[in-house]
Short mmCIF file of C-alpha atoms in Angstrom, two decimals:
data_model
loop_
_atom_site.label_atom_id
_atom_site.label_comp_id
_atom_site.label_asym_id
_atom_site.label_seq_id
_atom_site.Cartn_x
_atom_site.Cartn_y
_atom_site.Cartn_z
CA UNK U 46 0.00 0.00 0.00
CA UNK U 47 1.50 3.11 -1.34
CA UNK U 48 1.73 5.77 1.65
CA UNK U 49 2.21 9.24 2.01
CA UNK U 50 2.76 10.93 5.47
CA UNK U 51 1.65 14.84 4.81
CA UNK U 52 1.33 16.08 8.02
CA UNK U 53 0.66 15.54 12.05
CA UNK U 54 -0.98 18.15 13.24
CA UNK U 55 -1.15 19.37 17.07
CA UNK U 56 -4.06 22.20 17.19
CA UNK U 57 -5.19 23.95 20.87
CA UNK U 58 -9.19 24.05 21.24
CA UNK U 59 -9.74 26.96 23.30
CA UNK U 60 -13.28 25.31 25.35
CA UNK U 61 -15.93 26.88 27.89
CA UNK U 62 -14.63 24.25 30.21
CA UNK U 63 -11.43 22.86 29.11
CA UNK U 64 -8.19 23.14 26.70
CA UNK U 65 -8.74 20.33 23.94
CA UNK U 66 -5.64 19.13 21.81
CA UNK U 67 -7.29 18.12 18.01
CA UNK U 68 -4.32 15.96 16.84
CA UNK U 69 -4.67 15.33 12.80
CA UNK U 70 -3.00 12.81 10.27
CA UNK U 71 -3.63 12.08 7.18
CA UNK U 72 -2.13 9.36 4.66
CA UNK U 73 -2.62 9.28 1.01
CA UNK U 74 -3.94 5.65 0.28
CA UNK U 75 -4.25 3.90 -2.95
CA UNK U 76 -7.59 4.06 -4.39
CA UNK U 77 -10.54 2.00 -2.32
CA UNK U 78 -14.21 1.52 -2.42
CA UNK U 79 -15.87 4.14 -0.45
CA UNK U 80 -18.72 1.61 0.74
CA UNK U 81 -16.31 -0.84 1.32
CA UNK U 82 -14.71 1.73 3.98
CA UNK U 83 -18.26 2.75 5.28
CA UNK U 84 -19.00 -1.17 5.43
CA UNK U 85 -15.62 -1.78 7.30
CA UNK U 86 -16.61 0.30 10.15
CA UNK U 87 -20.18 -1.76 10.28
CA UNK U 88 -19.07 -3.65 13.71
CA UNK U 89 -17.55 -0.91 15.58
CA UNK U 90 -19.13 2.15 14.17
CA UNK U 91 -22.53 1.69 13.60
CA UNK U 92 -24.66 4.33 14.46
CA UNK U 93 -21.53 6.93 14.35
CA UNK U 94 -20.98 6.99 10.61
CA UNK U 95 -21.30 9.14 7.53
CA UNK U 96 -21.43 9.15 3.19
CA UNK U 97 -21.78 11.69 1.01
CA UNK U 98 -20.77 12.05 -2.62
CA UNK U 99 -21.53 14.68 -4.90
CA UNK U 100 -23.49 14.92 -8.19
CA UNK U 101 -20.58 15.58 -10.37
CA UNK U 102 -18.95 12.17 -8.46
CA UNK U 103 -15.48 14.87 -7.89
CA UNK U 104 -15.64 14.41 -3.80
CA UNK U 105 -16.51 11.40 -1.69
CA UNK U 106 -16.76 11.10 1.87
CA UNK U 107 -17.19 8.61 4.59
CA UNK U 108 -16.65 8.87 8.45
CA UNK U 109 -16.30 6.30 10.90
CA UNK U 110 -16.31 7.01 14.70
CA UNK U 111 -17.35 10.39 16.07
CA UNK U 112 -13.79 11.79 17.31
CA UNK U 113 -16.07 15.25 18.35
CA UNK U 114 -19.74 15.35 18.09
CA UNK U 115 -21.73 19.46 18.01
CA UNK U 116 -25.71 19.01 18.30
CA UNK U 117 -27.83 21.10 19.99
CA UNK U 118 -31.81 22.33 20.25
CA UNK U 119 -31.37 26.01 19.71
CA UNK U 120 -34.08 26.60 17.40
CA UNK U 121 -33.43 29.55 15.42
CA UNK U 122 -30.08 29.73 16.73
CA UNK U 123 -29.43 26.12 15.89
CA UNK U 124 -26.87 27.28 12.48
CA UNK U 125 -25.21 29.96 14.67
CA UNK U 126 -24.37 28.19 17.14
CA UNK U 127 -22.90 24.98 14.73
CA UNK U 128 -20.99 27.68 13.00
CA UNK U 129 -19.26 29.49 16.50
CA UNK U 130 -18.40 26.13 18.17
CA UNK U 131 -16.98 24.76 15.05
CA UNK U 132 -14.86 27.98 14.22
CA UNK U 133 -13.58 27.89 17.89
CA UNK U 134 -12.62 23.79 16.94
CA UNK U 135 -10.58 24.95 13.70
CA UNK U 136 -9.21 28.32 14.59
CA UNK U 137 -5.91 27.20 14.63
CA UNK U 138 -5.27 23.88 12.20
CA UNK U 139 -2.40 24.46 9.93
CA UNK U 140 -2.29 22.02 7.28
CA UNK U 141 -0.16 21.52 4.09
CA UNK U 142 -1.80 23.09 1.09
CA UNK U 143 -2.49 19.47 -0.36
CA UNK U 144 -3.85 17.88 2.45
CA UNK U 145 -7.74 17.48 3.06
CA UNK U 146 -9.13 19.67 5.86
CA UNK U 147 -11.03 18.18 8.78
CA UNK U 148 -14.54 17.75 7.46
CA UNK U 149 -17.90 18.94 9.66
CA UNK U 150 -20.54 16.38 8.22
CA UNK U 151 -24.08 16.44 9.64
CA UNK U 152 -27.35 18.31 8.95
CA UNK U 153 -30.31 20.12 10.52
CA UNK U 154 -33.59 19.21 11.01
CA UNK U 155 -36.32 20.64 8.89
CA UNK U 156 -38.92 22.40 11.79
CA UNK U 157 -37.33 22.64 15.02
CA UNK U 158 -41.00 23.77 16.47
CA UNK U 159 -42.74 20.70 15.11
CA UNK U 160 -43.54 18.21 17.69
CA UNK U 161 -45.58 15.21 15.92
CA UNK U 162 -43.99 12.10 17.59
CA UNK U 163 -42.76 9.15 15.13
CA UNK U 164 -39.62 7.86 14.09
CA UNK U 165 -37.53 11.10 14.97
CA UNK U 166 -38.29 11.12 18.72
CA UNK U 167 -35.11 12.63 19.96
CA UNK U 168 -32.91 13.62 17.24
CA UNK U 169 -31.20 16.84 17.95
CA UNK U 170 -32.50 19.65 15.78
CA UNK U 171 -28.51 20.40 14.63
CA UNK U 172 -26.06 16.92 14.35
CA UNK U 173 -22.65 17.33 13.48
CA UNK U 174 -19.88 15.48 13.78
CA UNK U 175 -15.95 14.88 12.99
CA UNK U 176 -15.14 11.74 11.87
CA UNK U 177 -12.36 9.70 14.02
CA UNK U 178 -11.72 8.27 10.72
CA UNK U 179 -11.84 10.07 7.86
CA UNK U 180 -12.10 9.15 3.86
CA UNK U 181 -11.90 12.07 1.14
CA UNK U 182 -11.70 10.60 -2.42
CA UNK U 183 -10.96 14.02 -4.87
CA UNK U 184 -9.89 14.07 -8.51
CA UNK U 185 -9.03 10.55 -8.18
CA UNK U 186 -6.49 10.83 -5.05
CA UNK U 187 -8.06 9.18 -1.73
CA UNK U 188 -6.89 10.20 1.83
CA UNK U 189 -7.36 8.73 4.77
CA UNK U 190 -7.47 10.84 7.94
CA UNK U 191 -7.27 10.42 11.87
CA UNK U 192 -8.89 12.83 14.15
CA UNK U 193 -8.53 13.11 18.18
CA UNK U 194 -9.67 15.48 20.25
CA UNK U 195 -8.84 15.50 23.53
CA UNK U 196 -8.05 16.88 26.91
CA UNK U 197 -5.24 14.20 27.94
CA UNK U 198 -1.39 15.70 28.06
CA UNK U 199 -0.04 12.72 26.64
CA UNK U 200 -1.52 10.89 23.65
CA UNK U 201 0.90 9.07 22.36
CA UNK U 202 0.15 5.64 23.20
CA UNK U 203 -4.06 6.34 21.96
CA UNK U 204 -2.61 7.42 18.60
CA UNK U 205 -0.59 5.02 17.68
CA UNK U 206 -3.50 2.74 18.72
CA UNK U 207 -5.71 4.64 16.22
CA UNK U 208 -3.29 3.78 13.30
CA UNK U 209 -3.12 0.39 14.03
CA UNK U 210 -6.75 0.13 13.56
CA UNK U 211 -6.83 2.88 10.60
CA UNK U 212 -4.51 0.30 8.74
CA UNK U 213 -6.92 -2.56 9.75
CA UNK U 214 -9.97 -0.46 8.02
CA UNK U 215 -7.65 0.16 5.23
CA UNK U 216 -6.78 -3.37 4.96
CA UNK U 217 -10.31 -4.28 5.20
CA UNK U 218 -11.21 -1.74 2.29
CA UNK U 219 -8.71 -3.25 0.30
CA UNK U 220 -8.16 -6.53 0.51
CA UNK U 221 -11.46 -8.51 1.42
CA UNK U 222 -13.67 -9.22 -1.71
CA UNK U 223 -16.10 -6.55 -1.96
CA UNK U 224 -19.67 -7.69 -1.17
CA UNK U 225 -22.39 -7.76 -3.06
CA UNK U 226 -25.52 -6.88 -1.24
CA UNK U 227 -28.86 -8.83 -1.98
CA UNK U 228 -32.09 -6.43 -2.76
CA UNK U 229 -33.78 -6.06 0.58
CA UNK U 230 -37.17 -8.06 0.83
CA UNK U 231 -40.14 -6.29 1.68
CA UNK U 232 -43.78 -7.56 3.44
CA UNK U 233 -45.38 -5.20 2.99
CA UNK U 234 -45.76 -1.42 3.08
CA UNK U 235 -48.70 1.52 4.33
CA UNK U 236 -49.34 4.73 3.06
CA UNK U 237 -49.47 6.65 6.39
CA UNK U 238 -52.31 8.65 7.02
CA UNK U 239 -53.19 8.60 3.60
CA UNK U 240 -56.99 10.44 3.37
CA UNK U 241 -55.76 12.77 5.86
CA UNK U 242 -53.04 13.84 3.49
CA UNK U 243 -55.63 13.97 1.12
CA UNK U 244 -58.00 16.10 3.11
CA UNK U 245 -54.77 18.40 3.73
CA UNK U 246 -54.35 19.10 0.92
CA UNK U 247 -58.16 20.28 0.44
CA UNK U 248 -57.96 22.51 3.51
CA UNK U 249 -53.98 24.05 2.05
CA UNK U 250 -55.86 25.19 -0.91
CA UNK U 251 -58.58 26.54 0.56
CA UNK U 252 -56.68 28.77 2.71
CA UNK U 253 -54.07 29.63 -0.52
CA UNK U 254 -58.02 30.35 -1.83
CA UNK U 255 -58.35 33.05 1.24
CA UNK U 256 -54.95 34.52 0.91
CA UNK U 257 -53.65 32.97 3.89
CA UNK U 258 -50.31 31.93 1.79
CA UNK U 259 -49.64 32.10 -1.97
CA UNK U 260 -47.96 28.13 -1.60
CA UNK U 261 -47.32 25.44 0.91
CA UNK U 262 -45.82 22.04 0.32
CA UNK U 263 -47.00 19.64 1.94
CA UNK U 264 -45.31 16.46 1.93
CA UNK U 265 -46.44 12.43 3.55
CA UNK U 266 -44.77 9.19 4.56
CA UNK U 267 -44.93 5.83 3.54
CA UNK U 268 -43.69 2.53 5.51
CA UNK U 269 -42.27 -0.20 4.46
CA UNK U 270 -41.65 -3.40 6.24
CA UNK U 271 -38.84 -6.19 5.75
CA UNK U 272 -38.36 -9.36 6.22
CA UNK U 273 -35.19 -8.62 7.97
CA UNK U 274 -32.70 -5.91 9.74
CA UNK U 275 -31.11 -3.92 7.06
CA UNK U 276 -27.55 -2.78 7.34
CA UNK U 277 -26.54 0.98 6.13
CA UNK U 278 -24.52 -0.85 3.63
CA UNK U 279 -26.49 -2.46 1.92
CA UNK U 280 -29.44 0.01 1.86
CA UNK U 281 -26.71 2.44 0.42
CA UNK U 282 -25.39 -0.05 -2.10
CA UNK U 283 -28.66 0.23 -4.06
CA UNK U 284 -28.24 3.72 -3.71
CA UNK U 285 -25.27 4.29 -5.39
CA UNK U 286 -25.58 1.98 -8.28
CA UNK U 287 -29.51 3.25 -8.71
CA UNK U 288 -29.11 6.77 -8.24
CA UNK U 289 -25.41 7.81 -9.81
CA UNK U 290 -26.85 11.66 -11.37
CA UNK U 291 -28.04 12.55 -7.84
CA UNK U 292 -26.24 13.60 -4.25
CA UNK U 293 -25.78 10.13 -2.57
CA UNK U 294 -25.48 10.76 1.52
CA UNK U 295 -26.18 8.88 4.54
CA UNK U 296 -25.88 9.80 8.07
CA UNK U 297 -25.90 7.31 11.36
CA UNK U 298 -27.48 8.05 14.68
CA UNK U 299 -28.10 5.46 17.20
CA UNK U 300 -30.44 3.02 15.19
CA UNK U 301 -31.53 5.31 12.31
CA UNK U 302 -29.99 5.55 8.91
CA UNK U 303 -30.98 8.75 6.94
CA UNK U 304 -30.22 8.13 3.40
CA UNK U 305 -31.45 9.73 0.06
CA UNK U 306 -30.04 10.19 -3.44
CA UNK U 307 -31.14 13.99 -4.49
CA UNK U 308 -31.38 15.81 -6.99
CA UNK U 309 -30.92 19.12 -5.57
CA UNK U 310 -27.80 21.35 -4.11
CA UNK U 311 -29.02 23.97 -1.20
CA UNK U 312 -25.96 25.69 -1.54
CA UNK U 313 -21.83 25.51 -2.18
CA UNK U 314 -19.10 27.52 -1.29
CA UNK U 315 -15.58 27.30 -2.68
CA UNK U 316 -12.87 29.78 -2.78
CA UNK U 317 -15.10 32.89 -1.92
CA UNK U 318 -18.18 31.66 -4.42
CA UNK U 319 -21.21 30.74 -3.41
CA UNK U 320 -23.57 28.71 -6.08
CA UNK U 321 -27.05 27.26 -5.60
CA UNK U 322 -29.89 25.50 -7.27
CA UNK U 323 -33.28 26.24 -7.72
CA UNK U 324 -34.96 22.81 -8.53
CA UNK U 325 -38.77 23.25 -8.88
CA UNK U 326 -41.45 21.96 -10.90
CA UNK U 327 -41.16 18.14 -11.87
CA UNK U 328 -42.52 15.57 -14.42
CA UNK U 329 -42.26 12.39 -15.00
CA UNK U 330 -39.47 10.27 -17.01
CA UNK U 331 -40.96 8.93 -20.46
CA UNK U 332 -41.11 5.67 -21.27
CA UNK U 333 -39.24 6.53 -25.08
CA UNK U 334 -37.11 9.39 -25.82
CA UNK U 335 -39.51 11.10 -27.92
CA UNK U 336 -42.20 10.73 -25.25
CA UNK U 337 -40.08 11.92 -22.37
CA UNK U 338 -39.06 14.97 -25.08
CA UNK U 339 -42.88 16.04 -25.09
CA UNK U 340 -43.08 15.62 -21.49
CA UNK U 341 -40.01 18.05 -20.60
CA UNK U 342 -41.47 20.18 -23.30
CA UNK U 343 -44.76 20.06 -21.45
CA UNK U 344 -43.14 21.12 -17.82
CA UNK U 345 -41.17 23.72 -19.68
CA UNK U 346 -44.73 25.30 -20.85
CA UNK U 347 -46.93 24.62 -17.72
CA UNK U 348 -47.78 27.61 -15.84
CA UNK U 349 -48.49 26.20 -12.13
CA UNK U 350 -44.57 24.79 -12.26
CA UNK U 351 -42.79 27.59 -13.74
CA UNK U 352 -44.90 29.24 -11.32
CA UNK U 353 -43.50 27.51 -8.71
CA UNK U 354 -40.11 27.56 -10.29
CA UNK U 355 -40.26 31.56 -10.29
CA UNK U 356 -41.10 31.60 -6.13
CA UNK U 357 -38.04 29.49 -5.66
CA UNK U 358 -35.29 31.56 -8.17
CA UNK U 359 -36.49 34.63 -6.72
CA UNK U 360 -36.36 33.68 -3.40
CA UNK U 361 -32.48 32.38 -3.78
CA UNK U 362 -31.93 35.58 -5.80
CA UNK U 363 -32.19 37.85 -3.09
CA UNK U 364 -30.63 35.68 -0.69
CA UNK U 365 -27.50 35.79 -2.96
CA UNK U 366 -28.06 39.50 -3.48
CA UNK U 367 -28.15 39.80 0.49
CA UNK U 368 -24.70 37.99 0.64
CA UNK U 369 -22.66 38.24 -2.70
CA UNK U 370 -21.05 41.62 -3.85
CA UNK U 371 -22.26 40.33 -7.64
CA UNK U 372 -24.09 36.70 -8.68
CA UNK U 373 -25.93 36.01 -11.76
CA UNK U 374 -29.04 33.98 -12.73
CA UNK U 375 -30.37 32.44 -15.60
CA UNK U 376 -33.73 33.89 -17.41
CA UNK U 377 -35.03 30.78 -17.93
CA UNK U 378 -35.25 27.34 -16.44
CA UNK U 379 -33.89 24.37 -17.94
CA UNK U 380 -34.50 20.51 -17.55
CA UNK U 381 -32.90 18.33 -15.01
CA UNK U 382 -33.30 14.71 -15.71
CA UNK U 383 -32.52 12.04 -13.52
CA UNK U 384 -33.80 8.59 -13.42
CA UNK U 385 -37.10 8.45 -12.04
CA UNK U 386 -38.66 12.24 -12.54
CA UNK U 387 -37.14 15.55 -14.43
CA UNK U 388 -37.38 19.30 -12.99
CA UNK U 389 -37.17 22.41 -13.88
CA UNK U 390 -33.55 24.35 -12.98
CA UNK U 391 -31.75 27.42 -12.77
CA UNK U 392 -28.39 27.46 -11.61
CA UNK U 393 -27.25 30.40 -9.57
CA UNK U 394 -23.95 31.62 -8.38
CA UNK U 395 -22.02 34.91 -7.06
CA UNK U 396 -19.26 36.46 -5.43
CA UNK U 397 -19.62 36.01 -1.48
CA UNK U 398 -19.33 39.23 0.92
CA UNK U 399 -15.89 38.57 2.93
CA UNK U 400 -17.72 37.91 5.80
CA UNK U 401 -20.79 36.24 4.45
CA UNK U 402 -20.22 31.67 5.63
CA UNK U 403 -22.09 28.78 3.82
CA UNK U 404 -23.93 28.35 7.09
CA UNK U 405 -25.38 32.17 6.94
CA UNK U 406 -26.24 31.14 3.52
CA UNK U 407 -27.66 27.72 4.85
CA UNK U 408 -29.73 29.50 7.45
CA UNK U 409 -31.27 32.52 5.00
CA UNK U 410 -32.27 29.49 2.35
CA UNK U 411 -33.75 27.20 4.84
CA UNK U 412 -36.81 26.44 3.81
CA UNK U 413 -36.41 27.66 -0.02
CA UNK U 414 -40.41 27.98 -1.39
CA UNK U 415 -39.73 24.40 -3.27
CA UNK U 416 -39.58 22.46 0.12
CA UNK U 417 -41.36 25.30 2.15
CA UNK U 418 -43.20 27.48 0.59
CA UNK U 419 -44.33 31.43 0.17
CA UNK U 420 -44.57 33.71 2.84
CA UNK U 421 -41.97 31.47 4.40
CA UNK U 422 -43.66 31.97 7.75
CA UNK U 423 -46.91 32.06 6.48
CA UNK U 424 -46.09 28.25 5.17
CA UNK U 425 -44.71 26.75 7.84
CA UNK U 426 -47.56 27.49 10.51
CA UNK U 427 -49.32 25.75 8.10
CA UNK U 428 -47.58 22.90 7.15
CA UNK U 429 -47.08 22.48 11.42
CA UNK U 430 -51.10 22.48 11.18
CA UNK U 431 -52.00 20.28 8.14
CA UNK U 432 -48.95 18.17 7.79
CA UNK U 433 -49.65 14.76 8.80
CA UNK U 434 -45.78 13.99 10.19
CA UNK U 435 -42.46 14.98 11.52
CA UNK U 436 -40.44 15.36 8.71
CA UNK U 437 -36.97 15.55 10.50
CA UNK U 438 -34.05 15.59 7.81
CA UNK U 439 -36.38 15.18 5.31
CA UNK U 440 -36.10 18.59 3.06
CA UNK U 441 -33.86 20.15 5.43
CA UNK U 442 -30.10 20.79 4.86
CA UNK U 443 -27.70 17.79 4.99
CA UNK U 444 -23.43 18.35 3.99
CA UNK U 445 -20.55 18.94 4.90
CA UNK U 446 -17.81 21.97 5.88
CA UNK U 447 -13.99 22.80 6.22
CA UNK U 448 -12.17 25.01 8.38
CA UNK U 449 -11.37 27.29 5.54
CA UNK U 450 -15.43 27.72 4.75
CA UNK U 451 -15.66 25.68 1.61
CA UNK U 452 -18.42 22.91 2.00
CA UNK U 453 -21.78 21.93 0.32
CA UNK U 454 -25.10 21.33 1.72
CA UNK U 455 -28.03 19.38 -0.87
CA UNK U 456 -31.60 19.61 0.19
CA UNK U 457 -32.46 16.17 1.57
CA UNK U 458 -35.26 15.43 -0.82
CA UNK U 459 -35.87 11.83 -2.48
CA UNK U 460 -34.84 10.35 1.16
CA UNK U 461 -35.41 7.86 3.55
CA UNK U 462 -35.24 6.65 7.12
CA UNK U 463 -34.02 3.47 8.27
CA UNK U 464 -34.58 1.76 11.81
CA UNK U 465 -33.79 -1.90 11.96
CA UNK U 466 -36.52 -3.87 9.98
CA UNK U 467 -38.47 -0.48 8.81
CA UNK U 468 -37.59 2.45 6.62
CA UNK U 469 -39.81 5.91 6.37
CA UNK U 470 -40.23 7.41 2.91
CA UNK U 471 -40.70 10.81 2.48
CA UNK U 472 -41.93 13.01 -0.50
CA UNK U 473 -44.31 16.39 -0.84
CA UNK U 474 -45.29 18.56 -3.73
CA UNK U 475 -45.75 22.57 -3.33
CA UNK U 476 -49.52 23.17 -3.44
CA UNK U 477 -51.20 26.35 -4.93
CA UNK U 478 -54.98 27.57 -5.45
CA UNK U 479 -55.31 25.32 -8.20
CA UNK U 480 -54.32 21.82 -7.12
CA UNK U 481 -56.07 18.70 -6.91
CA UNK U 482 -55.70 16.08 -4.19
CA UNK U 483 -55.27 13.22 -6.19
CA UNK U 484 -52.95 14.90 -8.81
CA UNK U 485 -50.89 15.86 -6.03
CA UNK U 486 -50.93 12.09 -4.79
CA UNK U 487 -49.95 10.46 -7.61
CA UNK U 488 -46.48 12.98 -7.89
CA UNK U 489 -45.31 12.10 -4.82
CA UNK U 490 -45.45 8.46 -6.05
CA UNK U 491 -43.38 9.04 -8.44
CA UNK U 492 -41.09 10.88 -5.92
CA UNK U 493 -41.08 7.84 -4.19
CA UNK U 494 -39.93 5.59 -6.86
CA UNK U 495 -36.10 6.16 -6.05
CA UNK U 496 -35.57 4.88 -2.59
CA UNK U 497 -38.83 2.18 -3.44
CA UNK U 498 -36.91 0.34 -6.07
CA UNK U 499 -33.14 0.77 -3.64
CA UNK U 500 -35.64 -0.80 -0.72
CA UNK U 501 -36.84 -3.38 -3.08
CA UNK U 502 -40.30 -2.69 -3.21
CA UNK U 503 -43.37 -2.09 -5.73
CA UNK U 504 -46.10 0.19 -5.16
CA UNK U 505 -49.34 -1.26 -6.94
CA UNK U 506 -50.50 1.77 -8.79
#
């Protein structure tokens, strides 16, 4: 195994209660399967673990072990408050120029003043974590880091137990045959509170009707049952080879898995640029080329979604113009396809303020009107009314960040949540004066479709 030792890094954490030493190395490693890595961790780190790969398939990510953990229940404070603790972490890392910077992975919930119960009975409204082992695959160079933080003088003997079991994980990653994962079995699966969504969406119009709001997604659940426990592995095998033109990401806590494949970027910052997407509006896939051309012809011509699509670029548009000295946007929307559905989108990007942060930018875009909808307020108290679940990550920001302020968050659309033997779908379509109930149903089955057919299941239509 080809090894390259860039740098061991000793950083001070100045802490409310006590100096912390974050102690960094990194190795350069010949390429390995990212799952493989997640899946090597499956013993020891389950419940503490992290994936992520973009949609241009340039950056991969996986964590194992938590070596420092920032959550909290602040509410509107909840992005603030990530942002200050993990500047105070990383005020002081110096790094070689080539070598990968400590990543922040983790994501925020979508309501923090929601309180159905279900499935995301005590989650933390804000989860974050560094990894104690950490995997960054970019432009085709893979680097394995290890991350302590810690209030002991004298380390020395925890490290260099730490690389013996990085090299094991490498090893593991490496060498052992990777496994093919069998298509999960399902027994059978309920549409949640199905008429009441259906009412819901009666009552959303009827108030969009009165003026109480102009739109208001509003989104529903489906369960699905298995025959046995499902691993994060193999749930996120399907993934990946189903879903390649989309954001792949998981995240661990305790028992759940949260795991999607979407379509849609909330925001990225790299060197001083910000750029975002406005996804908004959606079809469905034809079953020939010429069909699927009149159907993306169709969305490109139908008033309700480039109404919709409008609410969303305008909304990101001043939210750039509130943050970037310049940024640009697109007259007109074009089509995203992906496998199962295509949407209307208009890239966005600008020039950030010098002291505007991708979490500033996380916390003015959260909701956008696609996942929200317009007032923003307006929407929500709504949705908190009408909505007939919790939606937890579902729609809400989930990425990553550096110590330097790069990072990308995706909106955490087309996703699921795993617990054991069940997984919770999630999917919701922005509702104006004009919609119908069961129109309205049968899109979010085919938002569905994605994490379905990864879960192995059918939905009788």
């Amino acid at each position: 195994m080809h090894q390259k030792w860039l740098q061991s890094t000793e950083v001070e954490v100045g802490n409310i209660n006590r100096a912390q030493t974050f102690y960094i190395e990194t190795i350069e490693v010949s390429r390995l399967s990212a799952l493989a890595f997640f899946a090597a961790g499956e013993q020891k780190y389950k419940g503490k673990r992290f994936f992520w790969q973009n949609r241009e398939k340039t950056l991969t990510l996986v964590g194992l072990g938590h070596a420092y953990v920032i959550k909290n229940n602040a509410g509107d404070n909840r992005f603030d408050q990530i942002e200050e603790e993990w500047r105070e972490l990383t005020k002081n890392i110096i790094k070689e120029e080539s070598e990968p910077q400590p990543i922040l992975f983790g994501g925020f919930t979508f309501d923090p003043e929601n309180t159905k119960t279900g499935e995301w009975d005590g989650f933390p409204q804000s989860l974050f974590a560094v990894a104690t082992y950490q995997l960054v695959i970019r432009n085709d160079k893979a680097y394995i880091s290890i991350h302590l933080v810690t209030d002991k003088a004298n380390s020395l003997q925890e490290f260099d137990a730490m690389r013996v079991e990085r090299d094991h994980l490498i090893h593991a990653a490496q060498v052992k045959e990777l496994k093919t994962y069998e298509k999960p079995v399902m027994t059978k699966y309920m549409e949640l509170k199905k008429q009441d969504y259906l009412q819901s969406i009666e009552k959303v119009t009827s108030l969009i009707k009165d003026k109480k709001a102009e739109k208001v997604v509003i989104a529903r659940s489906l369960e699905m049952d298995f025959a046995e426990t499902l691993s994060s592995p193999q749930v996120l095998s399907h993934v990946i080879n189903e879903q390649p033109e989309s954001y792949l990401f998981g995240l661990e806590q305790d028992e759940l898995l949260f795991f999607g494949a979407s379509p849609e970027r909330l925001v990225k910052v790299k060197n001083g640029y910000a750029y975002s997407s406005c996804v908004a509006g959606s079809i469905k896939r034809g079953k020939t080329a010429d069909e699927d051309k009149q159907l993306g012809e169709n969305l490109l011509n139908d008033s309700k979604n480039l109404g919709e699509h409008r609410y969303v670029v305008e909304m990101i548009a001043d939210t750039f113009e509130k943050n970037c000295t310049e940024f640009k946007v697109p007259k007109h929307p074009k089509l995203l396809k992906i496998r199962d559905i295509q949407h209307l989108y208009t890239p966005v990007e600008g020039k950030l303020k010098p002291n505007a942060t991708i979490l500033q930018l996380v916390k003015d875009l959260h909701p956008t009107p696609a996942l929200g909808g317009v007032p923003r307020e307006g929407a929500l108290s709504i949705i908190r009314k009408y909505e007939t679940m919790n939606r937890g990550l579902y729609a809400a920001p989930i990425g990553w960040l550096d110590a330097e302020g790069n990072g990308e968050f995706a909106v955490a659309i087309r996703s699921a949540a795993l617990i054991k033997d069940k997984a919770y779908l999630y999917a919701g379509g922005g509702i104006v004066a004009d919609s119908e109930p069961v129109s309205e149903y049968e899109e979010t089955l085919v938002k569905f479709r994605p994490m379905i057919r990864a879960l192995g299941g059918q939905l009788s239509e």
